[in-house]
Short mmCIF file of C-alpha atoms in Angstrom, two decimals:
data_model
loop_
_atom_site.label_atom_id
_atom_site.label_comp_id
_atom_site.label_asym_id
_atom_site.label_seq_id
_atom_site.Cartn_x
_atom_site.Cartn_y
_atom_site.Cartn_z
CA UNK Z 1 4.13 -24.43 -21.32
CA UNK Z 2 5.97 -22.01 -19.07
CA UNK Z 3 4.36 -19.17 -17.16
CA UNK Z 4 5.60 -16.52 -19.58
CA UNK Z 5 3.94 -18.37 -22.47
CA UNK Z 6 0.76 -18.44 -20.42
CA UNK Z 7 0.98 -14.75 -19.52
CA UNK Z 8 1.44 -13.78 -23.17
CA UNK Z 9 -1.49 -16.00 -24.22
CA UNK Z 10 -3.76 -14.21 -21.75
CA UNK Z 11 -2.59 -10.71 -22.63
CA UNK Z 12 -2.51 -11.20 -26.37
CA UNK Z 13 -5.87 -12.95 -26.27
CA UNK Z 14 -7.33 -9.91 -24.55
CA UNK Z 15 -5.66 -7.57 -27.02
CA UNK Z 16 -6.85 -9.42 -30.10
CA UNK Z 17 -10.40 -10.37 -29.07
CA UNK Z 18 -11.40 -8.14 -26.16
CA UNK Z 19 -11.94 -11.12 -23.88
CA UNK Z 20 -9.92 -13.37 -21.58
CA UNK Z 21 -9.07 -16.86 -22.88
CA UNK Z 22 -10.93 -19.53 -20.92
CA UNK Z 23 -9.08 -22.22 -18.99
CA UNK Z 24 -10.07 -25.12 -21.33
CA UNK Z 25 -9.07 -22.99 -24.31
CA UNK Z 26 -5.63 -22.39 -22.83
CA UNK Z 27 -5.22 -26.06 -21.92
CA UNK Z 28 -6.00 -27.11 -25.49
CA UNK Z 29 -3.66 -24.49 -26.91
CA UNK Z 30 -0.69 -25.72 -24.88
CA UNK Z 31 -1.61 -29.41 -24.90
CA UNK Z 32 -1.67 -29.69 -21.12
CA UNK Z 33 -4.21 -30.56 -18.45
CA UNK Z 34 -6.51 -27.80 -17.20
CA UNK Z 35 -5.00 -28.17 -13.72
CA UNK Z 36 -1.60 -27.28 -15.16
CA UNK Z 37 -3.03 -24.08 -16.58
CA UNK Z 38 -4.84 -23.38 -13.31
CA UNK Z 39 -1.57 -23.65 -11.41
CA UNK Z 40 0.17 -21.33 -13.85
CA UNK Z 41 -2.59 -18.74 -13.56
CA UNK Z 42 -2.31 -18.83 -9.78
CA UNK Z 43 1.41 -18.12 -10.03
CA UNK Z 44 0.71 -15.20 -12.37
CA UNK Z 45 -1.85 -13.90 -9.88
CA UNK Z 46 0.67 -14.07 -7.05
CA UNK Z 47 3.05 -12.02 -9.21
CA UNK Z 48 0.21 -9.52 -9.91
CA UNK Z 49 0.17 -10.16 -13.64
CA UNK Z 50 -3.49 -11.24 -13.55
CA UNK Z 51 -6.45 -11.10 -11.19
CA UNK Z 52 -8.51 -14.28 -10.76
CA UNK Z 53 -11.98 -14.95 -9.39
CA UNK Z 54 -12.88 -17.78 -6.99
CA UNK Z 55 -13.00 -20.24 -9.89
CA UNK Z 56 -9.58 -19.17 -11.23
CA UNK Z 57 -11.04 -17.36 -14.22
CA UNK Z 58 -9.14 -14.28 -15.37
CA UNK Z 59 -10.96 -11.16 -14.23
CA UNK Z 60 -8.25 -8.65 -15.07
CA UNK Z 61 -4.89 -8.53 -16.80
CA UNK Z 62 -4.18 -4.82 -16.54
CA UNK Z 63 -5.11 -2.81 -18.52
CA UNK Z 64 -7.61 -5.42 -19.76
CA UNK Z 65 -10.74 -6.50 -17.91
CA UNK Z 66 -13.24 -9.31 -18.48
CA UNK Z 67 -15.92 -7.58 -16.39
CA UNK Z 68 -17.58 -4.16 -16.81
CA UNK Z 69 -16.26 -1.59 -14.35
CA UNK Z 70 -17.72 1.58 -15.79
CA UNK Z 71 -15.87 1.98 -19.10
CA UNK Z 72 -16.08 0.69 -22.66
CA UNK Z 73 -13.18 1.12 -25.09
CA UNK Z 74 -13.78 0.79 -28.83
CA UNK Z 75 -11.06 0.26 -31.40
CA UNK Z 76 -11.38 -0.14 -35.14
CA UNK Z 77 -13.21 -3.46 -34.84
CA UNK Z 78 -12.78 -4.65 -31.25
CA UNK Z 79 -14.55 -3.67 -28.04
CA UNK Z 80 -12.83 -3.94 -24.66
CA UNK Z 81 -14.08 -3.38 -21.14
CA UNK Z 82 -12.02 -0.64 -19.56
CA UNK Z 83 -11.08 -1.69 -16.05
CA UNK Z 84 -10.91 1.92 -14.81
CA UNK Z 85 -10.10 5.44 -15.99
CA UNK Z 86 -6.36 4.67 -15.82
CA UNK Z 87 -6.61 1.42 -17.78
CA UNK Z 88 -9.09 2.75 -20.33
CA UNK Z 89 -6.77 5.60 -21.30
CA UNK Z 90 -3.81 3.18 -21.30
CA UNK Z 91 -5.28 0.95 -24.01
CA UNK Z 92 -4.63 3.61 -26.67
CA UNK Z 93 -0.92 3.45 -25.81
CA UNK Z 94 -0.61 -0.33 -25.54
CA UNK Z 95 -2.59 -1.32 -28.65
CA UNK Z 96 -0.22 0.03 -31.27
CA UNK Z 97 -2.20 -1.38 -34.20
CA UNK Z 98 -5.06 0.96 -33.26
CA UNK Z 99 -4.73 4.59 -34.45
CA UNK Z 100 -6.84 5.64 -31.45
CA UNK Z 101 -9.62 4.35 -29.21
CA UNK Z 102 -13.00 5.71 -28.13
CA UNK Z 103 -13.36 5.66 -24.34
CA UNK Z 104 -16.91 6.01 -23.01
CA UNK Z 105 -18.37 6.12 -19.51
CA UNK Z 106 -20.98 7.83 -17.34
CA UNK Z 107 -20.32 10.30 -14.55
CA UNK Z 108 -20.98 8.60 -11.20
CA UNK Z 109 -22.07 11.96 -9.81
CA UNK Z 110 -24.86 12.85 -12.24
CA UNK Z 111 -25.03 9.94 -14.73
CA UNK Z 112 -24.10 12.15 -17.68
CA UNK Z 113 -22.54 10.27 -20.60
CA UNK Z 114 -18.98 11.12 -21.65
CA UNK Z 115 -16.72 9.94 -24.47
CA UNK Z 116 -13.23 10.84 -25.63
CA UNK Z 117 -11.11 9.84 -28.60
CA UNK Z 118 -7.81 8.93 -26.92
CA UNK Z 119 -4.67 9.08 -29.04
CA UNK Z 120 -0.98 8.53 -28.35
CA UNK Z 121 0.11 11.98 -29.52
CA UNK Z 122 -1.63 14.22 -26.98
CA UNK Z 123 -4.32 14.08 -24.27
CA UNK Z 124 -7.96 14.61 -25.20
CA UNK Z 125 -9.57 17.97 -24.49
CA UNK Z 126 -12.14 18.27 -21.74
CA UNK Z 127 -12.94 19.79 -18.37
CA UNK Z 128 -13.72 16.42 -16.78
CA UNK Z 129 -11.66 15.06 -13.89
CA UNK Z 130 -10.66 11.60 -12.66
CA UNK Z 131 -11.17 10.67 -9.01
CA UNK Z 132 -9.17 7.78 -7.54
CA UNK Z 133 -10.57 6.56 -4.25
CA UNK Z 134 -7.97 4.06 -2.97
CA UNK Z 135 -4.38 5.19 -2.22
CA UNK Z 136 -1.47 3.41 -3.84
CA UNK Z 137 -0.44 1.46 -0.73
CA UNK Z 138 -3.86 -0.24 -0.61
CA UNK Z 139 -4.66 -0.62 -4.30
CA UNK Z 140 -4.02 -4.38 -4.31
CA UNK Z 141 -6.00 -5.09 -1.12
CA UNK Z 142 -9.06 -5.56 -3.35
CA UNK Z 143 -8.01 -4.67 -6.86
CA UNK Z 144 -11.48 -4.99 -8.39
CA UNK Z 145 -12.85 -2.55 -5.80
CA UNK Z 146 -9.90 -0.24 -6.47
CA UNK Z 147 -10.38 -0.25 -10.23
CA UNK Z 148 -14.13 0.15 -9.88
CA UNK Z 149 -13.48 3.41 -8.03
CA UNK Z 150 -11.09 5.04 -10.47
CA UNK Z 151 -13.76 6.96 -12.33
CA UNK Z 152 -14.24 10.04 -14.50
CA UNK Z 153 -16.58 12.85 -13.43
CA UNK Z 154 -17.97 15.98 -15.07
CA UNK Z 155 -15.95 18.07 -12.63
CA UNK Z 156 -15.17 18.67 -8.98
CA UNK Z 157 -18.80 19.37 -8.12
CA UNK Z 158 -19.90 15.94 -9.29
CA UNK Z 159 -17.03 14.37 -7.33
CA UNK Z 160 -18.23 16.14 -4.18
CA UNK Z 161 -21.86 15.12 -4.80
CA UNK Z 162 -20.87 11.48 -5.25
CA UNK Z 163 -18.68 11.49 -2.13
CA UNK Z 164 -21.51 12.92 -0.06
CA UNK Z 165 -24.00 10.32 -1.31
CA UNK Z 166 -21.64 7.36 -1.07
CA UNK Z 167 -20.10 8.28 2.29
CA UNK Z 168 -16.58 7.86 0.91
CA UNK Z 169 -13.71 10.15 1.78
CA UNK Z 170 -12.06 12.18 -0.94
CA UNK Z 171 -9.19 10.46 -2.69
CA UNK Z 172 -7.11 12.02 -5.47
CA UNK Z 173 -8.45 14.21 -8.27
CA UNK Z 174 -6.60 14.85 -11.53
CA UNK Z 175 -7.40 16.44 -14.87
CA UNK Z 176 -7.51 14.59 -18.19
CA UNK Z 177 -4.00 15.60 -19.18
CA UNK Z 178 -2.54 14.14 -15.97
CA UNK Z 179 -4.58 10.96 -16.40
CA UNK Z 180 -3.28 10.63 -19.98
CA UNK Z 181 0.33 11.07 -18.81
CA UNK Z 182 -0.22 8.50 -16.06
CA UNK Z 183 -1.61 6.00 -18.56
CA UNK Z 184 0.82 6.73 -21.40
CA UNK Z 185 3.69 4.42 -20.54
CA UNK Z 186 2.59 2.58 -17.41
CA UNK Z 187 1.87 -0.69 -19.21
CA UNK Z 188 4.59 -0.45 -21.86
CA UNK Z 189 5.90 -3.90 -22.76
CA UNK Z 190 3.06 -5.97 -21.35
CA UNK Z 191 2.40 -7.57 -24.72
CA UNK Z 192 6.09 -8.46 -25.14
CA UNK Z 193 8.02 -11.50 -23.95
CA UNK Z 194 10.09 -10.95 -20.84
CA UNK Z 195 8.02 -8.14 -19.35
CA UNK Z 196 8.80 -7.39 -15.71
CA UNK Z 197 6.95 -5.12 -13.31
CA UNK Z 198 8.62 -1.90 -12.19
CA UNK Z 199 10.64 -1.76 -9.00
CA UNK Z 200 9.17 0.64 -6.40
CA UNK Z 201 11.77 3.37 -7.02
CA UNK Z 202 11.21 3.25 -10.78
CA UNK Z 203 7.45 3.32 -10.29
CA UNK Z 204 7.72 6.34 -8.00
CA UNK Z 205 9.83 8.18 -10.57
CA UNK Z 206 7.25 7.41 -13.26
CA UNK Z 207 4.40 8.75 -11.10
CA UNK Z 208 6.33 11.94 -10.36
CA UNK Z 209 7.03 12.46 -14.06
CA UNK Z 210 3.31 12.10 -14.76
CA UNK Z 211 2.72 15.05 -12.42
CA UNK Z 212 1.42 13.19 -9.36
CA UNK Z 213 2.32 14.34 -5.86
CA UNK Z 214 1.55 13.58 -2.25
CA UNK Z 215 1.05 10.76 0.21
CA UNK Z 216 -1.84 9.26 -1.79
CA UNK Z 217 0.82 8.09 -4.27
CA UNK Z 218 3.52 7.55 -1.64
CA UNK Z 219 5.32 10.64 -2.95
CA UNK Z 220 6.39 13.99 -1.49
CA UNK Z 221 4.03 16.89 -2.15
CA UNK Z 222 6.77 18.92 -3.86
CA UNK Z 223 9.09 17.99 -6.74
CA UNK Z 224 12.24 16.24 -5.49
CA UNK Z 225 14.47 19.25 -6.22
CA UNK Z 226 12.15 21.84 -4.65
CA UNK Z 227 13.17 23.63 -1.43
CA UNK Z 228 11.75 21.77 1.56
CA UNK Z 229 10.87 18.62 -0.36
CA UNK Z 230 11.17 15.35 1.58
#
C-alpha cells in the first residue's frame, strides 16, 4: 500500500457509497496493519488531502464529508453530506456518473429550506447568495469551522441578520452563478491517480477566472489587466 492507493481508496469510497471507509476496512483491503493505515492517513492529512479527527477517522476529503455541515447532496441512488456550499456544488462536477445532483440546505438567517438541481452545463437559477466567513489565508486554521461557515442564504438581508445575531464580521458574499463557477473545476482530478494540489499562482488564476476579487481571496480587487490593478 502506498499513500496514493490509500488516497484513492478514501476518495472513491466516498464517491461510491457516500461515506468514508473506516480504518479497519482499509487495513483489510490492503492487507496491512491498522497502524500502517493510520500512518498513511496522517501523511495525507499533512498534505491536506484529508481531514482527520482526534481518533484519525476521516472527517473530510474535499469535496466529501463524513459529518453534516448544513448540506445534503442527493444523486441517483446515493446521498452525500455536503461539506459546505462550495463542496456541495462541486459534487455535480466531480461525480461524472451522475447526470445532476440535488443540493438542499436551510438558510442560517431565517431557517427557510432551499434546494437546487445542480448540473454541469450551467448554474442553477435563484436569488440566493453564498456567504463565506473565513478568508482564504485562514481557511485551513480550522477547516471544519471554515466549511461549516460557507453557507447559502435567502439573500443579503438574511446574511446581515445572521451576522448581527452571531456577532461575526462580514466575509465574502457571492451569487449562485459565481459559486457554481468556483465549484466547477476546483476539484477536477481528485478521483484520478496522480492528482496534485494546485500551486498558489495556479489557484489564484482559477479564483480570478471564477469572478472572485479582493483581499478575502488574496487577489487584487480589479482584474489583472485593469488600470490601477495591483
